[in-house]
Amino acid sequence: MRLSSRSGSVEQSHIRSMTRACNAMGGINMAQGVCDLEVPRAVIDGAKAAMDEGINIYTPTEGLPRLREAIAAKMQRSYGIEVASEQVLVSDGATGAFYTACLTLLEPGDEVILFEPYYGYHRSTLTSLGAVPTFVRLEAPEWKLDMEALEAVVTPKTRGMVICNPANPSGKVYTREELEAIGAFAEKHDLIVFSDEMYEHFLYDGAQHIPALSIPSLKERCVTMSGFSKVFSITGWRLGYAIAPASVIEAMAQFNDLIYVCAPAPLQIGAAAGLEQLGEGYYGILAQVHQHKRDLFCDALRDAGLAPSVPAGAYYVMTDVSSVAGSDDFEKAMKILEKTGVASVPGRAFYHDDAGKNMVRFCYSKPLEVLEEAAERIRKLR
Ligand SMILES: Cc1ncc(COP(=O)(O)O)c(C=O)c1O
């Protein structure tokens, strides 16, 4: 059968082939952000009890009221941001939230600015819908926002921009000043800001998460995406959400219904129980544990003669692998895998051109004993 032109636009072949090669040799997969850590008891127990209590049928497409309210309450508790539950849409992961947001807000041909290095799903979601990503590069190791570069890519077709805060893959955490500058820029050019805040609780060295919604100029023009995959280690449950003006959520809900019908009913209760029962202490420990893992793995990378760009947030580390043999990022990632049994993602997955050819990304959200083993192996590269 002939495939549609859009089917070629969502290739992730290099991540897949690294994972295949890693599995074939029984290696440690630090390529994908699967987050195979322990799920909090409250979340598991909440979902189990919900199944036993018969919460197994379709829910409203917007999500169960209890979960929408728990998300709104958490925005208030964590950030002092007032959100009505009508402004919350529960979807099948932050992935589903972004897809339905793009379906709702973008026309084919609309340009949307992405910061490079970008998260591949952002680019693929846009291209699969006929929107056109344009790129503004942030440079390692500081990944500083360059407002001039941002102004330079705006055209009459520019309709929006995506920020990933904290960023996958760079680990950049946006400052309030940067977000205010983005807010002023979005206002000036009448843009939508899609703010992916999936890693909001993975922050290091005292960094603070500033939600896009806390910037007054972004309040009415941003769609916030976040979810439970990472924070509760439930990537396979497919639960995330969007926060936007109620009229936008109402329109997004139509697509959410069409594509997913609803998020899994008992699992929504599990997530709600997690939000209700786990306080700020839980998120603080999560950040501390990951900071330890970041330091442990970055030390090993340095010992191996590689140059990690130490992340301020999220749980990936972009690493300069110029010193590794190979003509490009893919060959270098394969060489690292062959020599150490540790898989990474070739840098090209995060750039539209060959700017990633001396980079790879490692995901260090691994059980501690696995990470220690990976660090030992990486040191062998020297
Ligand atoms: C930046 C970012 N957003 C969204 C997701 C996916 O989230 P979900 O599992 O909720 O669809 C990921 C997963 O790696 C991610 O890195």
Tab-separated table of C-alpha atoms and ligand atoms in Angstrom:
chain	number	residue	atom	x	y	z
A	1	MET	CA	0.000	0.000	0.000
A	2	ARG	CA	1.158	3.526	-0.654
A	3	LEU	CA	1.829	5.387	2.557
A	4	SER	CA	0.645	8.951	3.042
A	5	SER	CA	3.182	11.732	2.696
A	6	ARG	CA	2.665	12.522	6.374
A	7	SER	CA	3.783	9.064	7.531
A	8	GLY	CA	7.430	9.775	6.700
A	9	SER	CA	7.442	12.813	8.957
A	10	VAL	CA	7.431	10.958	12.278
A	11	GLU	CA	10.543	8.783	11.947
A	12	GLN	CA	12.472	8.063	15.135
A	13	SER	CA	14.728	5.546	13.465
A	14	HIS	CA	17.942	6.353	15.300
A	15	ILE	CA	16.480	6.076	18.783
A	16	ARG	CA	14.852	2.810	17.733
A	17	SER	CA	18.004	1.383	16.198
A	18	MET	CA	20.060	2.326	19.284
A	19	THR	CA	17.499	0.585	21.486
A	20	ARG	CA	17.545	-2.498	19.230
A	21	ALA	CA	21.346	-2.645	19.226
A	22	CYS	CA	21.374	-2.134	23.008
A	23	ASN	CA	18.856	-4.924	23.606
A	24	ALA	CA	20.762	-7.266	21.273
A	25	MET	CA	23.884	-6.955	23.415
A	26	GLY	CA	22.077	-6.845	26.769
A	27	GLY	CA	23.332	-3.297	27.329
A	28	ILE	CA	22.087	-0.481	29.564
A	29	ASN	CA	19.593	1.661	27.693
A	30	MET	CA	20.187	5.308	28.556
A	31	ALA	CA	18.701	6.338	25.231
A	32	GLN	CA	15.024	6.428	26.084
A	33	GLY	CA	13.448	8.337	28.947
A	34	VAL	CA	11.397	5.416	30.200
A	35	CYS	CA	11.831	6.306	33.871
A	36	ASP	CA	11.784	2.782	35.331
A	37	LEU	CA	11.692	3.865	38.972
A	38	GLU	CA	9.339	2.942	41.799
A	39	VAL	CA	5.736	4.133	41.525
A	40	PRO	CA	4.496	5.897	44.707
A	41	ARG	CA	2.265	3.644	46.811
A	42	ALA	CA	-0.560	6.204	46.907
A	43	VAL	CA	-0.764	6.154	43.106
A	44	ILE	CA	-0.837	2.346	42.807
A	45	ASP	CA	-3.301	1.931	45.677
A	46	GLY	CA	-5.570	4.656	44.282
A	47	ALA	CA	-5.759	2.949	40.882
A	48	LYS	CA	-6.274	-0.521	42.372
A	49	ALA	CA	-9.057	0.666	44.649
A	50	ALA	CA	-10.703	2.436	41.713
A	51	MET	CA	-10.751	-0.809	39.696
A	52	ASP	CA	-12.223	-2.694	42.639
A	53	GLU	CA	-14.834	0.003	43.075
A	54	GLY	CA	-15.908	-0.342	39.434
A	55	ILE	CA	-14.412	2.837	37.993
A	56	ASN	CA	-13.697	1.028	34.739
A	57	ILE	CA	-15.913	2.717	32.201
A	58	TYR	CA	-15.505	5.819	30.026
A	59	THR	CA	-14.978	9.047	31.891
A	60	PRO	CA	-15.907	12.513	30.621
A	61	THR	CA	-13.410	13.227	27.840
A	62	GLU	CA	-12.078	16.228	29.794
A	63	GLY	CA	-11.131	13.868	32.625
A	64	LEU	CA	-12.707	12.891	35.939
A	65	PRO	CA	-13.745	15.972	37.946
A	66	ARG	CA	-11.685	14.710	40.897
A	67	LEU	CA	-8.488	14.679	38.839
A	68	ARG	CA	-9.162	18.022	37.129
A	69	GLU	CA	-9.731	19.557	40.549
A	70	ALA	CA	-6.602	17.924	41.983
A	71	ILE	CA	-4.530	19.379	39.110
A	72	ALA	CA	-6.025	22.843	39.644
A	73	ALA	CA	-5.399	22.575	43.412
A	74	LYS	CA	-1.790	21.601	42.792
A	75	MET	CA	-1.213	24.660	40.591
A	76	GLN	CA	-2.434	26.742	43.505
A	77	ARG	CA	-0.419	24.859	46.115
A	78	SER	CA	2.880	24.647	44.222
A	79	TYR	CA	2.859	27.973	42.402
A	80	GLY	CA	0.040	30.091	43.830
A	81	ILE	CA	-1.646	30.092	40.403
A	82	GLU	CA	-5.428	30.209	40.303
A	83	VAL	CA	-6.774	27.736	37.727
A	84	ALA	CA	-10.428	26.686	37.347
A	85	SER	CA	-10.968	22.972	36.750
A	86	GLU	CA	-12.691	23.956	33.448
A	87	GLN	CA	-9.253	25.094	32.316
A	88	VAL	CA	-7.842	21.579	32.666
A	89	LEU	CA	-8.027	18.798	30.083
A	90	VAL	CA	-6.804	15.338	31.069
A	91	SER	CA	-5.396	13.557	28.035
A	92	ASP	CA	-3.437	10.461	27.085
A	93	GLY	CA	-0.148	11.855	28.304
A	94	ALA	CA	1.334	15.270	27.701
A	95	THR	CA	1.798	13.861	24.203
A	96	GLY	CA	-1.978	13.707	23.764
A	97	ALA	CA	-2.354	17.157	25.303
A	98	PHE	CA	0.080	18.692	22.797
A	99	TYR	CA	-1.451	16.871	19.837
A	100	THR	CA	-4.988	18.004	20.663
A	101	ALA	CA	-3.715	21.551	21.324
A	102	CYS	CA	-2.068	21.682	17.905
A	103	LEU	CA	-5.162	20.263	16.196
A	104	THR	CA	-7.231	22.928	17.904
A	105	LEU	CA	-5.024	25.960	17.429
A	106	LEU	CA	-2.950	25.530	14.265
A	107	GLU	CA	-3.667	25.619	10.548
A	108	PRO	CA	-1.553	23.755	7.983
A	109	GLY	CA	1.209	26.136	6.923
A	110	ASP	CA	1.354	27.932	10.267
A	111	GLU	CA	4.914	28.382	11.467
A	112	VAL	CA	5.816	27.429	15.018
A	113	ILE	CA	9.195	28.261	16.542
A	114	LEU	CA	11.135	25.506	18.317
A	115	PHE	CA	14.283	26.018	20.327
A	116	GLU	CA	17.113	23.707	19.341
A	117	PRO	CA	17.976	21.215	20.664
A	118	TYR	CA	14.275	20.280	20.665
A	119	TYR	CA	12.220	17.330	21.887
A	120	GLY	CA	11.513	15.236	18.778
A	121	TYR	CA	7.805	14.750	19.462
A	122	HIS	CA	7.282	18.511	19.347
A	123	ARG	CA	8.704	18.705	15.854
A	124	SER	CA	6.961	15.533	14.624
A	125	THR	CA	3.586	16.561	16.025
A	126	LEU	CA	3.813	19.858	14.157
A	127	THR	CA	4.956	18.375	10.855
A	128	SER	CA	2.395	15.557	11.021
A	129	LEU	CA	-0.309	18.234	11.031
A	130	GLY	CA	1.199	20.289	8.216
A	131	ALA	CA	2.450	23.040	10.528
A	132	VAL	CA	5.970	24.249	9.789
A	133	PRO	CA	8.590	24.242	12.552
A	134	THR	CA	11.202	26.991	12.427
A	135	PHE	CA	14.285	26.837	14.597
A	136	VAL	CA	16.191	29.028	17.008
A	137	ARG	CA	19.381	27.464	18.267
A	138	LEU	CA	20.481	27.678	21.880
A	139	GLU	CA	24.152	27.000	22.461
A	140	ALA	CA	25.705	24.652	25.031
A	141	PRO	CA	26.589	24.768	27.826
A	142	GLU	CA	24.402	27.714	28.949
A	143	TRP	CA	21.586	27.433	26.414
A	144	LYS	CA	20.934	31.153	26.839
A	145	LEU	CA	17.905	32.674	25.204
A	146	ASP	CA	18.851	34.828	22.216
A	147	MET	CA	16.028	37.344	21.629
A	148	GLU	CA	17.630	38.683	18.454
A	149	ALA	CA	17.692	35.214	16.929
A	150	LEU	CA	14.086	34.783	17.998
A	151	GLU	CA	13.023	38.045	16.325
A	152	ALA	CA	14.900	37.019	13.183
A	153	VAL	CA	12.780	33.901	12.514
A	154	VAL	CA	9.383	35.596	12.837
A	155	THR	CA	7.408	35.845	9.590
A	156	PRO	CA	3.776	36.791	8.918
A	157	LYS	CA	3.013	33.053	9.100
A	158	THR	CA	4.416	32.571	12.602
A	159	ARG	CA	1.573	31.516	14.858
A	160	GLY	CA	3.269	30.107	17.912
A	161	MET	CA	6.309	28.820	19.730
A	162	VAL	CA	7.113	25.880	21.948
A	163	ILE	CA	9.110	26.085	25.123
A	164	CYS	CA	10.171	23.035	27.057
A	165	ASN	CA	10.863	24.055	30.645
A	166	PRO	CA	12.887	22.350	32.074
A	167	ALA	CA	14.070	21.269	28.662
A	168	ASN	CA	14.499	17.858	27.205
A	169	PRO	CA	17.246	17.376	26.034
A	170	SER	CA	19.334	20.369	27.197
A	171	GLY	CA	18.225	20.578	30.840
A	172	LYS	CA	17.735	24.329	30.463
A	173	VAL	CA	15.546	25.939	33.142
A	174	TYR	CA	14.044	29.258	31.995
A	175	THR	CA	14.483	32.237	34.285
A	176	ARG	CA	11.640	34.618	35.059
A	177	GLU	CA	13.409	37.301	32.968
A	178	GLU	CA	13.581	34.953	29.984
A	179	LEU	CA	9.918	34.033	30.316
A	180	GLU	CA	8.961	37.686	30.605
A	181	ALA	CA	10.935	38.407	27.453
A	182	ILE	CA	9.135	35.525	25.731
A	183	GLY	CA	5.817	36.890	27.002
A	184	ALA	CA	6.536	40.336	25.558
A	185	PHE	CA	7.686	38.764	22.289
A	186	ALA	CA	4.538	36.587	22.078
A	187	GLU	CA	2.349	39.608	22.759
A	188	LYS	CA	4.139	41.733	20.162
A	189	HIS	CA	3.697	39.106	17.441
A	190	ASP	CA	0.386	37.718	18.699
A	191	LEU	CA	1.721	34.188	19.227
A	192	ILE	CA	0.510	31.147	21.145
A	193	VAL	CA	3.065	29.726	23.559
A	194	PHE	CA	2.943	25.961	24.025
A	195	SER	CA	4.751	25.378	27.306
A	196	ASP	CA	5.803	21.787	27.991
A	197	GLU	CA	6.450	21.596	31.732
A	198	MET	CA	6.727	17.830	31.994
A	199	TYR	CA	9.892	18.041	34.106
A	200	GLU	CA	8.690	20.840	36.420
A	201	HIS	CA	9.821	18.938	39.519
A	202	PHE	CA	13.218	17.824	38.229
A	203	LEU	CA	15.286	20.847	39.273
A	204	TYR	CA	18.847	21.033	40.577
A	205	ASP	CA	21.123	23.306	42.579
A	206	GLY	CA	18.201	25.317	43.933
A	207	ALA	CA	16.736	26.146	40.490
A	208	GLN	CA	13.078	27.252	40.622
A	209	HIS	CA	10.352	26.315	38.190
A	210	ILE	CA	8.554	29.363	36.839
A	211	PRO	CA	5.370	28.234	35.090
A	212	ALA	CA	4.552	30.130	31.886
A	213	LEU	CA	1.118	30.756	33.427
A	214	SER	CA	2.697	32.887	36.141
A	215	ILE	CA	3.800	35.471	33.563
A	216	PRO	CA	0.915	37.953	33.182
A	217	SER	CA	1.431	38.491	29.441
A	218	LEU	CA	1.253	34.704	28.852
A	219	LYS	CA	-1.865	34.001	30.895
A	220	GLU	CA	-4.279	34.208	27.986
A	221	ARG	CA	-1.947	33.006	25.279
A	222	CYS	CA	-0.295	29.909	26.654
A	223	VAL	CA	-1.172	26.248	26.688
A	224	THR	CA	0.628	24.454	29.513
A	225	MET	CA	1.329	20.750	29.131
A	226	SER	CA	2.454	18.465	31.907
A	227	GLY	CA	1.717	15.006	33.210
A	228	PHE	CA	2.395	12.108	35.515
A	229	SER	CA	4.655	9.873	33.417
A	230	LYS	CA	7.867	11.144	34.927
A	231	VAL	CA	6.877	12.482	38.316
A	232	PHE	CA	5.093	9.251	39.318
A	233	SER	CA	7.173	6.946	37.049
A	234	ILE	CA	4.110	5.786	35.104
A	235	THR	CA	5.110	6.349	31.479
A	236	GLY	CA	2.956	3.392	30.461
A	237	TRP	CA	-0.231	4.665	32.084
A	238	ARG	CA	-0.599	7.431	29.505
A	239	LEU	CA	-1.847	10.248	31.697
A	240	GLY	CA	-1.105	13.915	31.222
A	241	TYR	CA	-2.914	17.207	30.913
A	242	ALA	CA	-3.203	20.631	29.368
A	243	ILE	CA	-4.119	23.903	31.049
A	244	ALA	CA	-5.476	26.707	28.853
A	245	PRO	CA	-8.320	29.233	28.735
A	246	ALA	CA	-11.635	27.371	29.234
A	247	SER	CA	-12.835	28.109	25.674
A	248	VAL	CA	-9.679	26.503	24.250
A	249	ILE	CA	-10.051	23.477	26.552
A	250	GLU	CA	-13.641	23.063	25.382
A	251	ALA	CA	-12.474	22.939	21.759
A	252	MET	CA	-9.539	20.658	22.568
A	253	ALA	CA	-11.919	18.266	24.312
A	254	GLN	CA	-13.644	17.556	20.970
A	255	PHE	CA	-10.392	16.228	19.521
A	256	ASN	CA	-9.492	14.461	22.749
A	257	ASP	CA	-12.804	12.626	22.502
A	258	LEU	CA	-12.264	11.772	18.854
A	259	ILE	CA	-8.740	10.406	19.270
A	260	TYR	CA	-8.626	8.934	22.775
A	261	VAL	CA	-12.240	9.096	24.031
A	262	CYS	CA	-10.808	9.519	27.529
A	263	ALA	CA	-7.749	8.733	29.599
A	264	PRO	CA	-7.826	5.368	31.442
A	265	ALA	CA	-10.506	5.695	34.140
A	266	PRO	CA	-9.012	3.927	37.200
A	267	LEU	CA	-5.568	5.300	36.462
A	268	GLN	CA	-6.980	8.824	36.628
A	269	ILE	CA	-8.008	8.043	40.203
A	270	GLY	CA	-4.478	6.778	40.931
A	271	ALA	CA	-3.000	10.059	39.688
A	272	ALA	CA	-5.556	12.086	41.652
A	273	ALA	CA	-4.696	10.144	44.816
A	274	GLY	CA	-1.007	10.838	44.179
A	275	LEU	CA	-1.626	14.568	43.788
A	276	GLU	CA	-3.820	14.681	46.868
A	277	GLN	CA	-1.549	12.658	49.150
A	278	LEU	CA	1.994	13.521	48.105
A	279	GLY	CA	3.149	16.867	49.364
A	280	GLU	CA	5.999	19.156	48.314
A	281	GLY	CA	8.337	16.869	50.285
A	282	TYR	CA	7.863	14.104	47.718
A	283	TYR	CA	8.832	16.381	44.834
A	284	GLY	CA	11.813	17.691	46.776
A	285	ILE	CA	13.168	14.183	47.320
A	286	LEU	CA	12.622	13.347	43.642
A	287	ALA	CA	14.778	16.348	42.706
A	288	GLN	CA	17.478	15.467	45.262
A	289	VAL	CA	17.699	11.857	44.117
A	290	HIS	CA	18.016	12.960	40.501
A	291	GLN	CA	20.606	15.594	41.345
A	292	HIS	CA	22.710	12.836	42.910
A	293	LYS	CA	22.253	10.722	39.766
A	294	ARG	CA	23.133	13.679	37.546
A	295	ASP	CA	26.356	14.297	39.473
A	296	LEU	CA	27.301	10.649	39.548
A	297	PHE	CA	26.903	10.249	35.800
A	298	CYS	CA	28.414	13.608	34.801
A	299	ASP	CA	31.512	12.726	36.874
A	300	ALA	CA	31.826	9.463	34.956
A	301	LEU	CA	31.463	11.293	31.626
A	302	ARG	CA	34.237	13.705	32.583
A	303	ASP	CA	36.449	10.846	33.742
A	304	ALA	CA	35.899	9.258	30.341
A	305	GLY	CA	37.186	12.423	28.660
A	306	LEU	CA	33.757	13.520	27.448
A	307	ALA	CA	32.246	16.950	28.006
A	308	PRO	CA	28.767	16.878	29.575
A	309	SER	CA	26.628	19.999	29.468
A	310	VAL	CA	25.502	19.769	33.099
A	311	PRO	CA	21.701	20.107	33.176
A	312	ALA	CA	19.886	22.479	35.555
A	313	GLY	CA	16.695	20.443	35.233
A	314	ALA	CA	14.971	17.411	33.604
A	315	TYR	CA	17.042	14.205	33.547
A	316	TYR	CA	19.055	14.108	30.379
A	317	VAL	CA	22.592	15.133	29.697
A	318	MET	CA	23.742	16.410	26.320
A	319	THR	CA	27.355	15.398	25.959
A	320	ASP	CA	30.056	16.500	23.570
A	321	VAL	CA	31.553	13.355	22.105
A	322	SER	CA	34.057	14.989	19.715
A	323	SER	CA	36.793	12.832	21.247
A	324	VAL	CA	35.042	9.549	20.371
A	325	ALA	CA	36.008	7.837	17.085
A	326	GLY	CA	33.455	7.990	14.279
A	327	SER	CA	32.476	10.336	11.510
A	328	ASP	CA	29.177	11.471	13.015
A	329	ASP	CA	26.919	11.269	16.051
A	330	PHE	CA	25.415	7.928	15.063
A	331	GLU	CA	28.795	6.257	14.602
A	332	LYS	CA	30.002	7.786	17.860
A	333	ALA	CA	26.933	6.607	19.784
A	334	MET	CA	27.419	3.121	18.303
A	335	LYS	CA	31.096	3.187	19.252
A	336	ILE	CA	30.183	4.095	22.846
A	337	LEU	CA	27.631	1.264	22.889
A	338	GLU	CA	30.141	-1.254	21.471
A	339	LYS	CA	32.862	-0.298	23.931
A	340	THR	CA	30.765	0.152	27.075
A	341	GLY	CA	27.354	-1.429	26.524
A	342	VAL	CA	25.681	1.918	27.296
A	343	ALA	CA	23.187	3.278	24.745
A	344	SER	CA	22.626	6.985	24.104
A	345	VAL	CA	20.680	8.988	21.522
A	346	PRO	CA	22.657	10.459	18.603
A	347	GLY	CA	22.518	14.271	18.622
A	348	ARG	CA	20.763	14.489	15.253
A	349	ALA	CA	17.499	13.549	17.000
A	350	PHE	CA	17.428	17.077	18.462
A	351	TYR	CA	18.509	19.274	15.544
A	352	HIS	CA	17.094	19.923	12.086
A	353	ASP	CA	20.583	20.027	10.560
A	354	ASP	CA	23.933	18.448	11.394
A	355	ALA	CA	24.573	20.621	14.488
A	356	GLY	CA	24.250	17.517	16.672
A	357	LYS	CA	26.975	15.570	14.937
A	358	ASN	CA	29.312	15.695	17.936
A	359	MET	CA	26.601	15.230	20.562
A	360	VAL	CA	24.768	12.398	22.214
A	361	ARG	CA	22.120	12.436	24.948
A	362	PHE	CA	22.057	10.133	27.950
A	363	CYS	CA	19.007	9.684	30.197
A	364	TYR	CA	20.130	9.215	33.787
A	365	SER	CA	16.729	8.487	35.338
A	366	LYS	CA	17.708	4.914	36.090
A	367	PRO	CA	17.668	2.828	39.272
A	368	LEU	CA	20.811	3.753	41.234
A	369	GLU	CA	22.518	0.356	40.901
A	370	VAL	CA	21.990	0.392	37.121
A	371	LEU	CA	23.330	3.937	36.896
A	372	GLU	CA	26.393	3.032	38.958
A	373	GLU	CA	27.087	0.142	36.614
A	374	ALA	CA	26.616	2.468	33.588
A	375	ALA	CA	29.014	5.007	35.120
A	376	GLU	CA	31.652	2.307	35.647
A	377	ARG	CA	31.270	1.172	32.066
A	378	ILE	CA	31.428	4.707	30.650
A	379	ARG	CA	34.737	5.269	32.437
A	380	LYS	CA	36.179	2.471	30.263
A	381	LEU	CA	35.953	4.791	27.274
A	382	ARG	CA	39.048	6.618	28.442
B	1	LIG	C1	9.464	17.137	27.121
B	1	LIG	C2	8.555	15.970	27.137
B	1	LIG	N1	7.237	16.161	26.991
B	1	LIG	C3	6.392	15.136	26.987
B	1	LIG	C4	6.844	13.833	27.136
B	1	LIG	C5	5.872	12.704	27.080
B	1	LIG	O1	4.987	12.759	28.123
B	1	LIG	P1	3.779	11.754	28.264
B	1	LIG	O2	4.326	10.413	28.652
B	1	LIG	O3	2.928	12.356	29.332
B	1	LIG	O4	3.076	11.692	26.960
B	1	LIG	C6	8.193	13.589	27.291
B	1	LIG	C7	8.703	12.217	27.419
B	1	LIG	O5	9.853	11.920	27.257
B	1	LIG	C8	9.073	14.680	27.284
B	1	LIG	O6	10.392	14.506	27.413
